[in-house]
Short mmCIF file of C-alpha atoms and ligand atoms in Angstrom, two decimals:
data_model
loop_
_atom_site.label_atom_id
_atom_site.label_comp_id
_atom_site.label_asym_id
_atom_site.label_seq_id
_atom_site.Cartn_x
_atom_site.Cartn_y
_atom_site.Cartn_z
CA MET A 19 -52.76 -4.51 -0.83
CA LYS A 20 -52.56 -7.73 -2.82
CA ILE A 21 -48.97 -8.84 -3.25
CA ALA A 22 -47.11 -11.68 -4.94
CA VAL A 23 -43.52 -12.57 -4.10
CA ILE A 24 -41.66 -14.67 -6.67
CA GLY A 25 -38.92 -16.73 -5.03
CA THR A 26 -39.38 -18.00 -1.50
CA GLY A 27 -35.76 -18.14 -0.30
CA TYR A 28 -34.07 -16.25 2.52
CA VAL A 29 -35.30 -12.91 1.17
CA GLY A 30 -38.62 -13.77 -0.46
CA LEU A 31 -40.02 -15.65 2.51
CA VAL A 32 -39.12 -12.88 4.95
CA VAL A 33 -40.49 -10.18 2.65
CA GLY A 34 -43.71 -12.11 2.10
CA ALA A 35 -44.27 -12.87 5.79
CA CYS A 36 -43.51 -9.29 6.86
CA PHE A 37 -45.87 -7.73 4.31
CA ALA A 38 -48.57 -10.17 5.43
CA GLU A 39 -47.89 -9.11 9.01
CA THR A 40 -48.92 -5.54 8.15
CA GLY A 41 -52.27 -6.74 6.78
CA ASN A 42 -51.53 -7.30 3.10
CA ASP A 43 -52.66 -10.44 1.25
CA VAL A 44 -49.49 -12.16 0.12
CA ILE A 45 -49.01 -15.08 -2.26
CA CYS A 46 -45.49 -16.53 -2.19
CA VAL A 47 -44.48 -18.33 -5.37
CA ASP A 48 -41.62 -20.74 -5.84
CA LYS A 49 -40.81 -23.10 -8.68
CA ASP A 50 -39.38 -25.55 -6.18
CA ALA A 51 -42.44 -27.74 -5.55
CA ALA A 52 -40.87 -29.51 -2.55
CA LYS A 53 -40.26 -26.16 -0.84
CA VAL A 54 -43.84 -25.04 -1.47
CA ARG A 55 -45.23 -28.34 -0.14
CA MET A 56 -43.18 -27.91 3.00
CA LEU A 57 -44.37 -24.33 3.53
CA ARG A 58 -47.98 -25.37 2.99
CA ARG A 59 -47.55 -27.91 5.75
CA GLY A 60 -46.35 -25.10 8.01
CA ARG A 61 -42.68 -26.08 7.91
CA ILE A 62 -39.92 -23.57 7.21
CA PRO A 63 -37.14 -24.71 4.87
CA ILE A 64 -34.50 -22.40 6.39
CA TYR A 65 -33.46 -21.32 9.87
CA GLU A 66 -34.11 -17.66 10.55
CA PRO A 67 -34.98 -16.37 14.04
CA GLY A 68 -38.64 -15.32 14.43
CA LEU A 69 -39.64 -16.41 10.94
CA GLU A 70 -41.46 -19.60 11.82
CA GLU A 71 -43.86 -17.85 14.16
CA LEU A 72 -44.48 -15.01 11.72
CA VAL A 73 -45.27 -17.45 8.92
CA ARG A 74 -47.51 -19.56 11.16
CA ARG A 75 -49.52 -16.58 12.37
CA ASN A 76 -50.09 -15.12 8.93
CA ARG A 77 -50.96 -18.48 7.41
CA GLN A 78 -53.57 -18.98 10.11
CA GLU A 79 -54.98 -15.52 9.40
CA LYS A 80 -55.07 -16.56 5.71
CA ARG A 81 -53.03 -13.56 4.67
CA LEU A 82 -50.06 -15.69 3.54
CA THR A 83 -50.32 -18.51 1.01
CA PHE A 84 -47.85 -20.53 -1.03
CA THR A 85 -48.05 -21.80 -4.58
CA THR A 86 -46.00 -22.96 -7.54
CA ARG A 87 -48.46 -21.33 -9.93
CA LEU A 88 -46.97 -17.97 -10.89
CA PRO A 89 -49.64 -16.87 -13.43
CA GLU A 90 -52.44 -17.25 -10.91
CA ALA A 91 -50.50 -15.25 -8.30
CA VAL A 92 -49.82 -12.48 -10.81
CA ARG A 93 -53.45 -12.22 -11.84
CA LYS A 94 -54.53 -11.86 -8.21
CA SER A 95 -51.91 -9.27 -7.23
CA GLU A 96 -51.26 -5.59 -7.77
CA VAL A 97 -47.61 -5.55 -6.69
CA ILE A 98 -45.23 -8.36 -7.66
CA PHE A 99 -41.83 -8.72 -6.04
CA ILE A 100 -39.07 -10.60 -7.84
CA ALA A 101 -36.89 -12.14 -5.10
CA VAL A 102 -35.11 -14.91 -6.98
CA GLY A 103 -31.40 -15.70 -6.77
CA THR A 104 -28.76 -13.77 -8.72
CA PRO A 105 -25.78 -16.10 -8.35
CA THR A 106 -22.32 -15.47 -9.75
CA GLY A 107 -22.12 -16.31 -13.45
CA GLU A 108 -19.10 -17.93 -15.10
CA ASP A 109 -17.43 -14.58 -15.77
CA GLY A 110 -18.06 -13.19 -12.27
CA SER A 111 -21.12 -11.17 -13.26
CA ALA A 112 -24.49 -11.47 -11.55
CA ASP A 113 -26.43 -14.13 -13.44
CA LEU A 114 -29.78 -12.55 -14.30
CA GLN A 115 -31.46 -15.56 -15.89
CA HIS A 116 -33.83 -16.17 -12.96
CA VAL A 117 -34.81 -12.50 -12.77
CA LEU A 118 -35.50 -12.24 -16.48
CA THR A 119 -37.37 -15.55 -16.59
CA ALA A 120 -39.56 -14.40 -13.71
CA ALA A 121 -40.15 -11.05 -15.47
CA THR A 122 -41.18 -12.85 -18.67
CA GLU A 123 -43.57 -15.15 -16.82
CA ILE A 124 -45.07 -12.21 -14.95
CA ALA A 125 -45.60 -10.23 -18.16
CA ARG A 126 -47.32 -13.17 -19.85
CA ALA A 127 -49.77 -13.53 -16.97
CA MET A 128 -50.65 -9.85 -16.55
CA ASN A 129 -54.29 -8.85 -17.03
CA GLY A 130 -54.02 -5.16 -16.05
CA TYR A 131 -51.70 -2.61 -14.44
CA ARG A 132 -49.00 -4.09 -12.20
CA VAL A 133 -46.04 -2.84 -10.20
CA ILE A 134 -43.12 -5.19 -10.76
CA VAL A 135 -40.49 -4.81 -8.07
CA ASP A 136 -36.92 -5.93 -8.36
CA LYS A 137 -36.05 -7.13 -4.87
CA SER A 138 -33.13 -9.29 -5.96
CA THR A 139 -29.68 -7.69 -5.91
CA VAL A 140 -29.06 -6.74 -9.54
CA PRO A 141 -26.48 -4.61 -11.38
CA ALA A 142 -27.21 -1.05 -12.42
CA GLY A 143 -29.28 -1.07 -15.58
CA THR A 144 -31.20 -4.28 -14.81
CA SER A 145 -34.53 -2.52 -14.24
CA GLU A 146 -34.24 -1.27 -17.83
CA LEU A 147 -33.73 -4.86 -19.04
CA VAL A 148 -36.73 -6.01 -17.00
CA ARG A 149 -38.80 -3.19 -18.50
CA GLU A 150 -37.84 -4.26 -22.03
CA VAL A 151 -38.66 -7.91 -21.35
CA ILE A 152 -42.10 -7.01 -20.02
CA ARG A 153 -42.80 -4.55 -22.82
CA ARG A 154 -42.14 -7.31 -25.34
CA GLU A 155 -44.66 -9.64 -23.69
CA THR A 156 -47.64 -7.46 -22.76
CA THR A 157 -49.63 -4.42 -23.76
CA HIS A 158 -50.90 -3.82 -20.22
CA PRO A 159 -49.51 -0.80 -18.36
CA PHE A 160 -46.92 -1.41 -15.65
CA SER A 161 -44.27 0.20 -13.45
CA VAL A 162 -40.90 -1.40 -12.80
CA VAL A 163 -39.44 -0.45 -9.46
CA SER A 164 -36.04 -1.24 -8.03
CA ASN A 165 -36.22 -1.99 -4.30
CA PRO A 166 -32.97 -3.57 -3.07
CA GLU A 167 -33.12 -5.48 0.18
CA PHE A 168 -30.69 -4.71 3.00
CA LEU A 169 -31.74 -7.33 5.56
CA LYS A 170 -29.05 -9.53 7.07
CA GLN A 171 -29.50 -13.25 7.65
CA GLY A 172 -29.71 -14.11 11.33
CA ALA A 173 -31.74 -10.93 12.00
CA ALA A 174 -33.72 -10.78 8.77
CA VAL A 175 -37.21 -10.38 10.25
CA GLU A 176 -36.09 -7.69 12.67
CA ASP A 177 -34.21 -5.86 9.90
CA PHE A 178 -37.20 -5.94 7.58
CA LEU A 179 -39.68 -4.79 10.20
CA LYS A 180 -37.36 -2.01 11.39
CA PRO A 181 -35.20 -1.00 8.43
CA ASP A 182 -32.46 1.65 8.59
CA ARG A 183 -33.85 2.96 5.31
CA VAL A 184 -35.99 1.84 2.39
CA VAL A 185 -34.56 2.49 -1.07
CA ILE A 186 -36.94 2.79 -4.01
CA GLY A 187 -35.74 3.32 -7.54
CA ALA A 188 -38.58 4.42 -9.80
CA THR A 189 -39.19 6.12 -13.11
CA ASP A 190 -42.86 6.98 -12.62
CA GLU A 191 -44.99 8.55 -9.90
CA ARG A 192 -47.56 5.79 -9.70
CA GLY A 193 -45.06 3.03 -8.94
CA ALA A 194 -43.20 5.21 -6.42
CA ARG A 195 -46.46 6.14 -4.65
CA ILE A 196 -47.67 2.56 -4.30
CA MET A 197 -44.29 1.45 -2.93
CA THR A 198 -44.13 4.31 -0.45
CA GLU A 199 -47.59 3.38 0.81
CA LEU A 200 -46.60 -0.26 1.16
CA TYR A 201 -43.55 0.57 3.27
CA GLN A 202 -45.19 3.22 5.46
CA PRO A 203 -45.93 0.81 8.35
CA PHE A 204 -42.23 -0.09 8.62
CA THR A 205 -40.93 3.46 8.71
CA ARG A 206 -43.13 5.03 11.40
CA THR A 207 -40.13 5.34 13.72
CA GLY A 208 -38.46 7.70 11.30
CA ALA A 209 -36.45 5.52 8.94
CA PRO A 210 -36.37 7.34 5.60
CA ILE A 211 -37.95 6.08 2.40
CA MET A 212 -35.49 7.21 -0.25
CA VAL A 213 -36.93 7.53 -3.74
CA MET A 214 -34.33 7.82 -6.48
CA ASP A 215 -33.58 6.74 -10.02
CA CYS A 216 -33.30 2.99 -10.63
CA ALA A 217 -29.57 2.83 -11.40
CA SER A 218 -28.74 4.63 -8.14
CA ALA A 219 -31.00 2.29 -6.16
CA GLU A 220 -29.38 -0.74 -7.77
CA LEU A 221 -25.88 0.57 -7.10
CA ALA A 222 -26.68 1.56 -3.51
CA LYS A 223 -27.09 -2.10 -2.59
CA TYR A 224 -23.75 -3.13 -4.08
CA ALA A 225 -21.95 -0.15 -2.60
CA ALA A 226 -23.29 -0.95 0.88
CA ASN A 227 -22.22 -4.60 0.72
CA ALA A 228 -18.86 -3.69 -0.80
CA MET A 229 -18.23 -1.19 1.99
CA LEU A 230 -19.00 -3.81 4.66
CA ALA A 231 -16.76 -6.37 2.95
CA THR A 232 -14.03 -3.71 2.76
CA ARG A 233 -14.20 -3.07 6.50
CA ILE A 234 -13.80 -6.77 7.20
CA SER A 235 -10.83 -7.22 4.86
CA PHE A 236 -9.30 -4.00 6.17
CA MET A 237 -9.42 -5.27 9.75
CA ASN A 238 -8.08 -8.65 8.68
CA GLU A 239 -5.04 -6.85 7.26
CA VAL A 240 -4.70 -4.75 10.43
CA ALA A 241 -4.66 -8.07 12.34
CA MET A 242 -1.81 -9.32 10.14
CA VAL A 243 0.21 -6.22 10.94
CA CYS A 244 -0.64 -6.60 14.65
CA ASP A 245 0.88 -10.09 14.49
CA ARG A 246 4.11 -8.63 13.14
CA PHE A 247 4.44 -6.19 16.04
CA GLY A 248 3.00 -8.18 18.92
CA ALA A 249 0.10 -5.71 19.06
CA ASP A 250 -3.44 -6.75 20.01
CA VAL A 251 -6.04 -6.20 17.29
CA ASP A 252 -8.81 -6.15 19.91
CA GLN A 253 -7.30 -3.09 21.55
CA VAL A 254 -6.65 -1.47 18.18
CA ARG A 255 -10.22 -2.18 17.10
CA ARG A 256 -11.73 -0.69 20.24
CA ALA A 257 -9.70 2.48 19.87
CA VAL A 258 -10.59 2.81 16.19
CA ALA A 259 -14.27 1.95 16.67
CA SER A 260 -14.84 4.60 19.31
CA ASP A 261 -14.22 7.26 16.70
CA ARG A 262 -17.70 8.44 15.79
CA ARG A 263 -16.66 8.91 12.16
CA ILE A 264 -15.88 5.19 12.00
CA GLY A 265 -18.20 3.31 14.38
CA ALA A 266 -17.99 -0.22 15.72
CA ALA A 267 -19.78 -2.43 13.19
CA PHE A 268 -17.98 -4.84 10.87
CA LEU A 269 -14.53 -4.28 12.33
CA PHE A 270 -13.99 -7.79 13.66
CA PRO A 271 -11.12 -9.74 12.17
CA GLY A 272 -11.74 -13.44 11.58
CA VAL A 273 -11.63 -16.18 8.99
CA GLY A 274 -12.98 -13.99 6.20
CA TYR A 275 -16.46 -13.09 5.03
CA GLY A 276 -18.74 -15.61 3.33
CA GLY A 277 -22.43 -16.04 2.70
CA SER A 278 -24.61 -15.67 -0.33
CA CYS A 279 -24.10 -11.92 -0.68
CA PHE A 280 -20.70 -10.34 0.02
CA PRO A 281 -18.58 -12.69 -2.14
CA LYS A 282 -20.94 -12.59 -5.10
CA ASP A 283 -21.74 -8.89 -4.83
CA VAL A 284 -18.06 -7.92 -4.66
CA LYS A 285 -17.44 -10.07 -7.74
CA ALA A 286 -20.39 -8.51 -9.54
CA ILE A 287 -19.39 -4.91 -8.85
CA LEU A 288 -15.86 -5.67 -10.07
CA LYS A 289 -17.30 -7.14 -13.24
CA PHE A 290 -19.86 -4.46 -14.09
CA SER A 291 -17.35 -1.71 -13.34
CA ALA A 292 -14.82 -3.41 -15.62
CA ASP A 293 -17.50 -3.74 -18.31
CA ARG A 294 -17.73 0.06 -18.24
CA LYS A 295 -13.94 0.34 -18.38
CA TYR A 296 -13.42 1.07 -14.70
CA ARG A 297 -11.11 -1.05 -12.59
CA PHE A 298 -12.37 -1.06 -9.00
CA ARG A 299 -8.94 -1.53 -7.41
CA ILE A 300 -9.92 -1.43 -3.74
CA LEU A 301 -12.39 -4.28 -4.23
CA GLU A 302 -9.79 -6.37 -6.05
CA ALA A 303 -7.73 -6.16 -2.88
CA VAL A 304 -10.74 -6.79 -0.63
CA GLU A 305 -11.45 -10.00 -2.50
CA SER A 306 -7.89 -11.30 -2.53
CA VAL A 307 -7.37 -10.48 1.16
CA ASN A 308 -10.55 -12.41 1.92
CA GLU A 309 -9.48 -15.47 -0.05
CA ALA A 310 -6.20 -15.57 1.87
CA GLN A 311 -7.95 -15.01 5.19
CA LYS A 312 -10.04 -18.17 4.84
CA LEU A 313 -6.80 -20.17 5.04
CA ARG A 314 -5.38 -18.55 8.20
CA LEU A 315 -6.46 -21.35 10.53
CA LEU A 316 -4.94 -23.96 8.22
CA GLU A 317 -1.67 -22.03 8.25
CA LYS A 318 -1.71 -22.05 12.02
CA LEU A 319 -2.28 -25.81 12.03
CA ASP A 320 0.57 -26.26 9.53
CA ARG A 321 2.91 -24.32 11.80
CA HIS A 322 1.84 -26.37 14.80
CA PHE A 323 1.71 -29.87 13.30
CA GLY A 324 3.77 -29.62 10.11
CA LYS A 325 2.15 -30.05 6.69
CA SER A 326 0.56 -33.43 7.26
CA LEU A 327 -2.37 -34.06 9.54
CA GLU A 328 -2.36 -37.79 8.80
CA GLY A 329 -3.85 -39.64 11.77
CA LYS A 330 -4.92 -36.38 13.44
CA ARG A 331 -8.44 -35.62 14.44
CA ILE A 332 -9.59 -31.99 14.29
CA GLY A 333 -12.70 -30.62 15.99
CA MET A 334 -14.59 -27.71 14.47
CA TRP A 335 -17.06 -25.36 16.12
CA GLY A 336 -19.25 -23.70 13.55
CA LEU A 337 -20.06 -24.45 9.91
CA ALA A 338 -22.54 -21.71 8.92
CA PHE A 339 -20.99 -18.59 7.41
CA LYS A 340 -22.16 -16.66 10.45
CA PRO A 341 -24.19 -17.30 13.63
CA ARG A 342 -28.00 -17.50 13.72
CA THR A 343 -28.29 -19.01 10.25
CA ASP A 344 -27.98 -22.45 8.70
CA ASP A 345 -26.61 -20.98 5.46
CA MET A 346 -23.25 -22.33 4.29
CA ARG A 347 -23.07 -20.59 0.93
CA GLU A 348 -19.41 -19.50 0.51
CA ALA A 349 -18.82 -20.27 4.19
CA PRO A 350 -15.13 -20.17 5.23
CA ALA A 351 -15.80 -23.57 6.86
CA ILE A 352 -15.88 -25.13 3.37
CA PRO A 353 -12.27 -24.37 2.28
CA ILE A 354 -11.13 -25.08 5.84
CA ILE A 355 -12.69 -28.57 5.82
CA ARG A 356 -11.35 -29.22 2.31
CA GLY A 357 -7.87 -28.23 3.53
CA LEU A 358 -8.13 -30.47 6.58
CA LEU A 359 -9.26 -33.46 4.52
CA ALA A 360 -6.50 -32.84 1.95
CA ARG A 361 -3.94 -32.91 4.78
CA GLY A 362 -5.26 -36.29 5.88
CA ALA A 363 -7.11 -35.13 9.02
CA ARG A 364 -10.36 -36.54 10.28
CA VAL A 365 -12.88 -33.78 10.97
CA GLN A 366 -15.59 -33.79 13.60
CA ALA A 367 -17.74 -30.69 13.45
CA PHE A 368 -20.60 -29.17 15.37
CA ASP A 369 -22.94 -26.38 14.33
CA PRO A 370 -26.26 -25.63 16.08
CA GLU A 371 -28.16 -25.22 12.78
CA ALA A 372 -26.06 -26.04 9.71
CA ARG A 373 -25.61 -29.78 10.21
CA ASP A 374 -28.03 -30.87 7.46
CA VAL A 375 -26.68 -28.30 5.03
CA ALA A 376 -23.11 -29.49 5.71
CA LYS A 377 -24.19 -33.09 5.11
CA ARG A 378 -25.32 -32.10 1.63
CA ILE A 379 -21.84 -30.69 0.91
CA PHE A 380 -19.51 -33.16 2.61
CA GLY A 381 -21.66 -36.29 3.02
CA GLY A 382 -19.83 -38.94 5.01
CA LYS A 383 -16.40 -37.26 4.81
CA VAL A 384 -17.05 -35.36 8.04
CA THR A 385 -18.37 -36.55 11.40
CA TYR A 386 -21.27 -34.36 12.51
CA SER A 387 -21.25 -34.08 16.27
CA ARG A 388 -24.40 -33.67 18.36
CA SER A 389 -22.96 -31.02 20.67
CA ALA A 390 -19.97 -28.72 21.04
CA TYR A 391 -18.45 -31.08 23.63
CA ASP A 392 -19.01 -34.08 21.39
CA ALA A 393 -16.97 -32.35 18.70
CA VAL A 394 -13.88 -32.07 20.93
CA LYS A 395 -13.80 -35.71 22.05
CA GLY A 396 -10.38 -37.17 21.26
CA VAL A 397 -9.28 -34.32 18.98
CA ASP A 398 -5.73 -33.05 18.53
CA ALA A 399 -6.94 -29.48 18.04
CA LEU A 400 -10.14 -27.45 18.02
CA LEU A 401 -10.88 -24.78 15.42
CA VAL A 402 -13.47 -22.08 16.17
CA VAL A 403 -14.94 -21.06 12.82
CA THR A 404 -18.36 -19.47 13.56
CA GLU A 405 -18.98 -17.32 16.64
CA TRP A 406 -22.27 -18.81 17.85
CA ASN A 407 -23.16 -17.38 21.27
CA GLU A 408 -23.21 -20.83 22.86
CA PHE A 409 -19.48 -21.24 22.13
CA ARG A 410 -18.46 -18.15 24.08
CA GLU A 411 -18.40 -19.41 27.66
CA PRO A 412 -17.73 -23.14 27.53
CA ASP A 413 -16.40 -25.31 30.34
CA PHE A 414 -12.73 -25.27 29.40
CA ARG A 415 -11.75 -27.84 32.02
CA LYS A 416 -14.22 -30.30 30.52
CA ILE A 417 -12.94 -29.48 27.03
CA LYS A 418 -9.37 -30.14 28.15
CA ARG A 419 -10.37 -33.50 29.59
CA LEU A 420 -12.14 -34.49 26.40
CA MET A 421 -9.44 -33.42 23.92
CA ARG A 422 -6.44 -35.59 23.10
CA ALA A 423 -4.24 -32.48 23.13
CA PRO A 424 -5.24 -29.04 24.50
CA VAL A 425 -4.81 -26.98 21.33
CA ILE A 426 -7.29 -24.32 20.20
CA PHE A 427 -7.12 -22.08 17.15
CA ASP A 428 -9.81 -19.46 17.46
CA GLY A 429 -10.73 -17.95 14.11
CA ARG A 430 -13.23 -15.53 15.70
CA ASN A 431 -11.29 -14.24 18.71
CA ILE A 432 -14.06 -15.27 21.10
CA PHE A 433 -11.86 -16.48 23.94
CA ASN A 434 -9.61 -14.60 26.33
CA PRO A 435 -6.01 -15.58 25.44
CA GLN A 436 -4.63 -15.11 28.92
CA GLN A 437 -7.37 -17.08 30.66
CA ILE A 438 -7.18 -19.94 28.22
CA ARG A 439 -3.38 -20.21 28.39
CA GLU A 440 -3.51 -20.22 32.17
CA LEU A 441 -5.68 -23.32 31.87
CA GLY A 442 -2.86 -25.00 29.97
CA PHE A 443 -4.07 -24.68 26.38
CA THR A 444 -1.93 -23.89 23.38
CA TYR A 445 -3.97 -21.10 21.88
CA GLY A 446 -3.82 -19.07 18.70
CA SER A 447 -6.24 -16.43 17.42
CA ILE A 448 -6.32 -13.69 14.78
CA GLY A 449 -4.05 -10.70 15.36
CA ARG A 450 -3.61 -11.12 19.12
CA PRO A 451 -0.38 -11.96 20.90
N1 NAD B 12 -29.76 -13.82 1.56
C1 NAD B 12 -29.58 -12.58 1.95
O1 NAD B 12 -29.20 -12.30 3.08
C2 NAD B 12 -29.90 -11.44 1.01
C3 NAD B 12 -29.97 -10.14 1.51
C4 NAD B 12 -30.28 -9.09 0.64
C5 NAD B 12 -30.46 -9.35 -0.71
N2 NAD B 12 -30.34 -10.63 -1.18
C6 NAD B 12 -30.59 -10.88 -2.60
O2 NAD B 12 -31.90 -11.39 -2.76
C7 NAD B 12 -31.95 -12.33 -3.83
C8 NAD B 12 -32.48 -13.67 -3.33
O3 NAD B 12 -31.58 -14.19 -2.39
P1 NAD B 12 -31.94 -15.44 -1.47
O4 NAD B 12 -30.80 -15.61 -0.53
O5 NAD B 12 -33.32 -15.28 -0.94
O6 NAD B 12 -31.94 -16.61 -2.57
P2 NAD B 12 -32.44 -18.13 -2.41
O7 NAD B 12 -31.59 -18.91 -3.33
O8 NAD B 12 -32.51 -18.48 -0.97
O9 NAD B 12 -33.95 -18.10 -2.94
C9 NAD B 12 -34.31 -17.91 -4.27
C10 NAD B 12 -35.58 -18.70 -4.54
O10 NAD B 12 -36.11 -18.31 -5.83
C11 NAD B 12 -36.70 -19.47 -6.42
N3 NAD B 12 -36.82 -19.21 -7.87
C12 NAD B 12 -35.87 -19.02 -8.79
N4 NAD B 12 -36.41 -18.77 -10.00
C13 NAD B 12 -37.74 -18.78 -9.84
C14 NAD B 12 -38.86 -18.58 -10.73
N5 NAD B 12 -38.70 -18.30 -12.01
N6 NAD B 12 -40.10 -18.69 -10.21
C15 NAD B 12 -40.29 -18.97 -8.90
N7 NAD B 12 -39.27 -19.15 -8.03
C16 NAD B 12 -38.03 -19.07 -8.48
C17 NAD B 12 -35.74 -20.58 -6.05
O11 NAD B 12 -36.36 -21.85 -6.15
C18 NAD B 12 -35.39 -20.21 -4.59
O12 NAD B 12 -36.28 -20.82 -3.68
C19 NAD B 12 -30.53 -12.39 -4.38
O13 NAD B 12 -30.41 -11.48 -5.46
C20 NAD B 12 -29.69 -11.91 -3.23
O14 NAD B 12 -28.47 -11.33 -3.63
C21 NAD B 12 -30.09 -11.68 -0.34
#
């Protein structure tokens, strides 16, 4: 099939490359000319495991091309995915301006029947808005389909190639049939393709993210209660997770969730529920627990050093909002660094992938170390903020030699408290004695 993908970010680029991989001809469109130039030179603007190779192979096979020219891409394609950003608007709602602009531009370029697919995460009712926008601009026939994306950054290619399910919201047979055909190669192993009405498809995405965010905030509160009783949240978690009704995923306490999705999607669901006169009380709590959780490591530092960190040097492991990505959107590292700087500390941070992104946020206010060991040189304490695999089994003796004082606050519970205290460290983590 001939496909266009509008928006070549974390989602659009993965979607485009994966559809090319199954033999489709894909044109990826972005209005960011610098990004398109980079992709045309074979360079990938983001870090995502497996993506570079996938893009290279499909470019070589001439199944994957990049352009800034949306009308041309639309004229050459039968199915057009909208995968642009839907950031949080001023009132907390999902800002649909990029989606609706893309829809308008698509409609103006159409020269025959097209399937227009909403891949971006959008509130219930958006497909109807998109339909209206297109109807105003063209007399050509079209189907609007809602196809929310469930991939997770850090394993995006894998998730797309082997989805748990594919959700398709459609109002007409033709659109639903074309989409089902397109996804067939990814669902051979039995993952269901679920065809439903558009509002349900749109809501399914928000409900899934809200549920995952809820599990995280729930466990963060369990950790707080563990602290009060000297209980160990790791033991509690293992016992809870082995219940088949509950399962093990997303039950790890930490420094709060971040990223481009959970925070904004929780905000959006709160807003569109409120707009329909429903107050989503659980998610209000999920959000406020998460805001507080991002400050836990700072509270631990305050208790250890007192309120001022003047003259202190603090090492940080991890900047990205989670491992295997360079994305720092809404990363807990951001309020943590701001808090450290406000207390007068000097920060030296290491992240395997997010260094350049962090530079764009903090410029020269932070020292960006070249390795994990570099980041602990001469520091008065180390904070573990992102649980990259390479941080899990470090040489603690070397770390102790390099640090000015052997103090570690582990926001991801990656170290063994007993082992690390035996080595002479002062050690604090989340919800463990
Ligand atoms: N990042 C994730 O893990 C993830 C997962 C599932 C769903 N989503 C959803 O997918 C959508 C995209 O997210 P993302 O993280 O890929 O965003 P992103 O910001 O990384 O990428 C969006 C891209 O769209 C481009 N763009 C915007 N308007 C355009 C236009 N009119 N024409 C051409 N290009 C345009 C931007 O230049 C940018 O490159 C969001 O709705 C998000 O909620 C994201």
